[in-house]
PDB file of C-alpha atoms and ligand atoms in Angstrom:
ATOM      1  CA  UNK V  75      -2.453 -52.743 107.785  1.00  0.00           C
ATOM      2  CA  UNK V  76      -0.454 -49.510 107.093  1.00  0.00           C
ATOM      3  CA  UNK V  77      -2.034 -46.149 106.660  1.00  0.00           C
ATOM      4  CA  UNK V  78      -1.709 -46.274 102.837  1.00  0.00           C
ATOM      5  CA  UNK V  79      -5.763 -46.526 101.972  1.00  0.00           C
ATOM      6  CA  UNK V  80      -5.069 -50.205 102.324  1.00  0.00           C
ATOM      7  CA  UNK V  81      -7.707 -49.783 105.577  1.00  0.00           C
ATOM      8  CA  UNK V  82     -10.206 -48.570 103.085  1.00  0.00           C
ATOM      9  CA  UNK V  83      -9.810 -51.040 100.176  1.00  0.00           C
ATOM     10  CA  UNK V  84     -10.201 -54.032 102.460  1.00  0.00           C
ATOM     11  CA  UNK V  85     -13.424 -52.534 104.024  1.00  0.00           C
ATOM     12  CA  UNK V  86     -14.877 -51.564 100.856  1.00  0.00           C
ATOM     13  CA  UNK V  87     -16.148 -55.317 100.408  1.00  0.00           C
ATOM     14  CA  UNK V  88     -15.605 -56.637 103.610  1.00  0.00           C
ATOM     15  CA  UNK V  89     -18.770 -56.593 106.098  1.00  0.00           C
ATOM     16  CA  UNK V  90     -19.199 -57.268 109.733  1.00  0.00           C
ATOM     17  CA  UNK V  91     -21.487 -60.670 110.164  1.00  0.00           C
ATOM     18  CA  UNK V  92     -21.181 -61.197 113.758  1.00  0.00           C
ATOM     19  CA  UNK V  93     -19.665 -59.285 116.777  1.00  0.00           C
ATOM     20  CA  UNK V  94     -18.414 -61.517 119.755  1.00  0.00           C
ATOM     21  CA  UNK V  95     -19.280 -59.128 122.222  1.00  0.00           C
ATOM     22  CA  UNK V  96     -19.526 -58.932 126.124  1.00  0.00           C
ATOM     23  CA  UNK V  97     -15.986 -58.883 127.478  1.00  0.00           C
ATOM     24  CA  UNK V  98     -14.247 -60.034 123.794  1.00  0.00           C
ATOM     25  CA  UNK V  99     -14.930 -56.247 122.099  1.00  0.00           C
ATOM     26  CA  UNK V 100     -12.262 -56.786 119.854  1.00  0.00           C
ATOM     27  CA  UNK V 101     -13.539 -59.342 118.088  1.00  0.00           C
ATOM     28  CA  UNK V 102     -15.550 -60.025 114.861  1.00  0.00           C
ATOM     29  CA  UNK V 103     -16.871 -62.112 112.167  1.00  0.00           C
ATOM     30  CA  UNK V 104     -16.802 -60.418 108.535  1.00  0.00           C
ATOM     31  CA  UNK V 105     -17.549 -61.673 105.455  1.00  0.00           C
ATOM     32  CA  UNK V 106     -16.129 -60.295 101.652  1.00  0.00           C
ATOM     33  CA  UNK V 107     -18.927 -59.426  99.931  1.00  0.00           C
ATOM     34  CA  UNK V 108     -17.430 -60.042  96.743  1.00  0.00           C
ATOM     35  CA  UNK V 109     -15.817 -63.323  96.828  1.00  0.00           C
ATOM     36  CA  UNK V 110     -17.465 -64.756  99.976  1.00  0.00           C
ATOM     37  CA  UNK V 111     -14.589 -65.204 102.453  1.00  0.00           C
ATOM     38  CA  UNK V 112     -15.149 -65.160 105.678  1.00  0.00           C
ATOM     39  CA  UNK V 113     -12.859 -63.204 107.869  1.00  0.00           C
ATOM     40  CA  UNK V 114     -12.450 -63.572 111.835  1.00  0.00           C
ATOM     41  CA  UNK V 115     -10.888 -59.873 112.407  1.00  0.00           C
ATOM     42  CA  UNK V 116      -9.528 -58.292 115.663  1.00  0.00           C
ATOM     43  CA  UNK V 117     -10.096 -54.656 116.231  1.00  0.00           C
ATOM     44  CA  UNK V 118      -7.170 -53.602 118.330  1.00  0.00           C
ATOM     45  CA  UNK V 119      -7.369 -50.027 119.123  1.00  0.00           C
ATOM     46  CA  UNK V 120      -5.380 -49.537 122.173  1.00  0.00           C
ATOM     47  CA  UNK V 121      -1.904 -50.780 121.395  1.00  0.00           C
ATOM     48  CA  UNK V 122      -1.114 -50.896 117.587  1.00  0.00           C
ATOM     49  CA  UNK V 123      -4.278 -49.311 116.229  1.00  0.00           C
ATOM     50  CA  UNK V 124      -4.642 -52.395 113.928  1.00  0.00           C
ATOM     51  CA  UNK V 125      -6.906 -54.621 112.333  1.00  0.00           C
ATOM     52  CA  UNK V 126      -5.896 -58.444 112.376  1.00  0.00           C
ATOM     53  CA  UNK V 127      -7.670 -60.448 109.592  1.00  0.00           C
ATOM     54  CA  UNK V 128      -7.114 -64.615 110.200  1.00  0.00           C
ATOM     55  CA  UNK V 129      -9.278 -66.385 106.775  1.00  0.00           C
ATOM     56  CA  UNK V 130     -11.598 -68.947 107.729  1.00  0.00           C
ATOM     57  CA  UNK V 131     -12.587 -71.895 106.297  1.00  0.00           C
ATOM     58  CA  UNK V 132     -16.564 -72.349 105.806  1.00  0.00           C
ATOM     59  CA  UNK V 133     -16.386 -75.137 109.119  1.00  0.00           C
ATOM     60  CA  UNK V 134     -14.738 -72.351 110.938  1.00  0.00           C
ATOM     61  CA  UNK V 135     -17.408 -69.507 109.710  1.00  0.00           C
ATOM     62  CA  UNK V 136     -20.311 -71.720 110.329  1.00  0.00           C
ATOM     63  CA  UNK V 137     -19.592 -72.818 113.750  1.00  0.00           C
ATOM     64  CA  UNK V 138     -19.316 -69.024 114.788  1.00  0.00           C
ATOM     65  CA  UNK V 139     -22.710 -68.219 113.551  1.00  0.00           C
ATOM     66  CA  UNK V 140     -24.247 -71.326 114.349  1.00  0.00           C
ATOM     67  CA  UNK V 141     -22.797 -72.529 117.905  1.00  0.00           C
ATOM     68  CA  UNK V 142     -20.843 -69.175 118.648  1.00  0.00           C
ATOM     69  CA  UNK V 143     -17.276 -71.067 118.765  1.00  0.00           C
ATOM     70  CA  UNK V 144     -14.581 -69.108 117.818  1.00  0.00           C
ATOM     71  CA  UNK V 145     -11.098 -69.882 116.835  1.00  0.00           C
ATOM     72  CA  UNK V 146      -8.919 -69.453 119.817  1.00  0.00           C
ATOM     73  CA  UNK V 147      -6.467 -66.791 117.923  1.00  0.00           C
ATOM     74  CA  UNK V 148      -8.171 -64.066 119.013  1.00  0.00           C
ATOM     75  CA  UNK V 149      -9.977 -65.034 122.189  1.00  0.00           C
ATOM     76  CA  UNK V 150      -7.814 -63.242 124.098  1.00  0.00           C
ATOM     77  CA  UNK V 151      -6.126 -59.493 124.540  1.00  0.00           C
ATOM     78  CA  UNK V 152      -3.392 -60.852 125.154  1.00  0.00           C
ATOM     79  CA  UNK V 153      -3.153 -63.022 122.248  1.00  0.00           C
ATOM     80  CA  UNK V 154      -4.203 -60.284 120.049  1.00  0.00           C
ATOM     81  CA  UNK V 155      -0.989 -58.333 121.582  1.00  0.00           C
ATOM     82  CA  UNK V 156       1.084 -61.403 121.318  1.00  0.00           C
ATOM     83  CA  UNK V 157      -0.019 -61.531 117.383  1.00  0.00           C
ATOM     84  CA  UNK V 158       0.732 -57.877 116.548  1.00  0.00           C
ATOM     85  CA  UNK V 159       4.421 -57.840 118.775  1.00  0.00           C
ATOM     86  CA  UNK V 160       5.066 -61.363 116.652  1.00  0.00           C
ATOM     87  CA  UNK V 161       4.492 -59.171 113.491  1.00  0.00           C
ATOM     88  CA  UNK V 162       7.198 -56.715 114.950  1.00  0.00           C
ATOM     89  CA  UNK V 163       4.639 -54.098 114.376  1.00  0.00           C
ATOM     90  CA  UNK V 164       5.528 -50.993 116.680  1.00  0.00           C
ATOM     91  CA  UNK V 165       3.368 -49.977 119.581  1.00  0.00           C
ATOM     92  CA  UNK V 166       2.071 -46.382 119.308  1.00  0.00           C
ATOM     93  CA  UNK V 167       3.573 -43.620 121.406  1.00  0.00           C
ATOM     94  CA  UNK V 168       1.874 -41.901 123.714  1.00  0.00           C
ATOM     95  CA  UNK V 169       2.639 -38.278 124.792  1.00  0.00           C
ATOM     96  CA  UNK V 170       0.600 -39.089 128.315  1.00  0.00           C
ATOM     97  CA  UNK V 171       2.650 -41.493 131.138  1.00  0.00           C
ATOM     98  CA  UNK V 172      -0.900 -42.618 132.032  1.00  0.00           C
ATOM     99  CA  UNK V 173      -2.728 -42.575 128.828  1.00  0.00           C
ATOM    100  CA  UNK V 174      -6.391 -44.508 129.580  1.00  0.00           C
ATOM    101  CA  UNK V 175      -5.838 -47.184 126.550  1.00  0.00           C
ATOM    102  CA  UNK V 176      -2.638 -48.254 128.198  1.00  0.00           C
ATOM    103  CA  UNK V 177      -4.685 -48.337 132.197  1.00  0.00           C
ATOM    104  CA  UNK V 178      -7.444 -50.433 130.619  1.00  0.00           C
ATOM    105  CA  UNK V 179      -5.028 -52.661 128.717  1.00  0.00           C
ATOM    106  CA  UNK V 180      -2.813 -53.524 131.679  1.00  0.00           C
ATOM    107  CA  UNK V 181      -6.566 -54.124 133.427  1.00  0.00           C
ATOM    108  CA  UNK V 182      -8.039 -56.672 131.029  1.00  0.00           C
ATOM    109  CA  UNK V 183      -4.489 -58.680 130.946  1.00  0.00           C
ATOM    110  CA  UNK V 184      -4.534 -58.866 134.203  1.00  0.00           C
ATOM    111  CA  UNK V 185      -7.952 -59.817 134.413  1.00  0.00           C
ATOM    112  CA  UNK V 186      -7.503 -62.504 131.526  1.00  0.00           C
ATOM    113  CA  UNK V 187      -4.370 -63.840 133.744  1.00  0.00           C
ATOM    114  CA  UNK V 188      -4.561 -62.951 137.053  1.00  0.00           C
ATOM    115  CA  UNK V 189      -0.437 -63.907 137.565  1.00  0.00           C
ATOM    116  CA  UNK V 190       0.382 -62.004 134.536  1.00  0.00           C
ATOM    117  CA  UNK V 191       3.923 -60.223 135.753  1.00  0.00           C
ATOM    118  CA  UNK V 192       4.618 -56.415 135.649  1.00  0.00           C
ATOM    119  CA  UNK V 193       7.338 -57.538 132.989  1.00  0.00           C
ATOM    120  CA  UNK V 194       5.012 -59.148 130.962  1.00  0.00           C
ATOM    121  CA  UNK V 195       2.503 -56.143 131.071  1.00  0.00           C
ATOM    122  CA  UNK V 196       5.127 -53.770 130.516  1.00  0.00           C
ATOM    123  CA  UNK V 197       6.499 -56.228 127.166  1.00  0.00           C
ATOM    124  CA  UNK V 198       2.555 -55.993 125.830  1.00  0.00           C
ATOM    125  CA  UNK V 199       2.344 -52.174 126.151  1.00  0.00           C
ATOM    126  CA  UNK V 200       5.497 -51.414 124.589  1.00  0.00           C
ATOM    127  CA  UNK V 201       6.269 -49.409 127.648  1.00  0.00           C
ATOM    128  CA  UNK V 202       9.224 -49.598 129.941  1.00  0.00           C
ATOM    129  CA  UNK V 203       8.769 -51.475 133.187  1.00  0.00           C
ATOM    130  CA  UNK V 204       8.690 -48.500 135.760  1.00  0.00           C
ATOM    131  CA  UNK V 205       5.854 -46.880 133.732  1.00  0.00           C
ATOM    132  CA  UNK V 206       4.265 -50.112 132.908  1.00  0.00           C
ATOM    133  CA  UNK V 207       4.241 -50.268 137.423  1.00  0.00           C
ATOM    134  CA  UNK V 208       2.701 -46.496 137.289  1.00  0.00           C
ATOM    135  CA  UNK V 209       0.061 -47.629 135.026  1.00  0.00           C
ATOM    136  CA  UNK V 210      -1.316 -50.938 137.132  1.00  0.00           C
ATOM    137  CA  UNK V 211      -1.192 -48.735 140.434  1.00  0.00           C
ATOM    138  CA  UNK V 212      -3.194 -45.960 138.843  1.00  0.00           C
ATOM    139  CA  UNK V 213      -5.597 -48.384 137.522  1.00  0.00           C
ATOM    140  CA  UNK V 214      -6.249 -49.854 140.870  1.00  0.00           C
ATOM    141  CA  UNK V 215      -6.092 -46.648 142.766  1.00  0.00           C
ATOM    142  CA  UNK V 216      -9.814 -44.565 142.916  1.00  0.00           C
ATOM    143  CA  UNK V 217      -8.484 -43.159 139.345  1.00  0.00           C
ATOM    144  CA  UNK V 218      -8.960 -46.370 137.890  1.00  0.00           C
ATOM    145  CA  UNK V 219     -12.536 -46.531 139.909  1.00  0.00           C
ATOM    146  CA  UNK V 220     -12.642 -43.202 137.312  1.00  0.00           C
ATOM    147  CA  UNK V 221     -11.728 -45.053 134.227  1.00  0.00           C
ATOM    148  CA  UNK V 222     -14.207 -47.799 134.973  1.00  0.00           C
ATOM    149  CA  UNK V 223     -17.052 -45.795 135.636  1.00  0.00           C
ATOM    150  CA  UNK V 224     -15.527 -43.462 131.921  1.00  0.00           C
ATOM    151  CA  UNK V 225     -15.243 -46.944 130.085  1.00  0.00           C
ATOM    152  CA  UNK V 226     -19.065 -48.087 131.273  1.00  0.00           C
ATOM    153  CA  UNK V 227     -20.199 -45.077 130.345  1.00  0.00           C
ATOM    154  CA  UNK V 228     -18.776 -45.158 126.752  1.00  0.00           C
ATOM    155  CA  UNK V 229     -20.029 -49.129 126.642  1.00  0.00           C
ATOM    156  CA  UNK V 230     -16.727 -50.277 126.296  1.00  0.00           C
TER     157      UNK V 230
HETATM  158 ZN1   ZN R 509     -13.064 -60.970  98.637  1.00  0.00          ZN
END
């Protein structure tokens, strides 16, 4: 969604039902107050600053609430990523080399998929591959021990 109000107008009557939660931040189920759709929505905030909306059928809504399955869209950062590069929407540009949403990104993809490459990383940032390398050895370094013990303290 652009940043044309069209945020705003979508929220008006849409409502958060259910939050996945633990690990899976990102990811909720919504409901339209007005015509009853239910909405499985991923919050990215790191990357694109985007919301993803995917409709879901009743089935689909019910077996959230009821047996907390979720479509496997969103299950994943990385699919989230994969989702907003395959809309060709462009990644934000940071003024930092080491900005903190990129070192915790690079963290959870590699923690989703431990063999994830550098290349890979560096594709789903929207960074180049050198800085993409800076970013994974500050996050293991005792700066990342930093941005761990910053992230836990914000409950992220
Ligand atoms: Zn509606």
């Amino acid at each position: 969604m652009g940043g044309d109000g069209l945020d705003e107008r979508v929220f008006a009557t849409v409502e958060n039902v259910i939050d996945h939660g633990g690990d899976i931040w990102w990811l909720h189920l919504s409901r339209c107050r007005a015509c009853g759709q239910h909405w499985m929505i991923a919050q990215e905030e790191r990357i694109f600053d985007e919301h993803f909306l995917r409709r879901l059928t009743v089935d689909e809504a019910t077996r959230i609430s009821i047996n907390a399955e979720w479509p496997i869209e969103f299950l994943s950062y990385e699919r989230v990523l994969k989702t907003g590069h395959a809309l060709r929407i462009r990644p934000c540009i940071f003024l930092e080399q080491l900005p903190a949403s990129l070192v915790w990104t690079a963290q959870d993809l590699r923690r989703e998929r431990p063999d994830i490459s550098v290349e890979e990383i560096a594709l789903m940032l929207g960074v180049p591959e050198a800085q993409a390398k800076r970013i994974l050895a500050s996050g293991s370094s005792g700066q990342g021990s930093w941005w761990q013990r910053m992230r836990h303290g914000l409950g992220l």
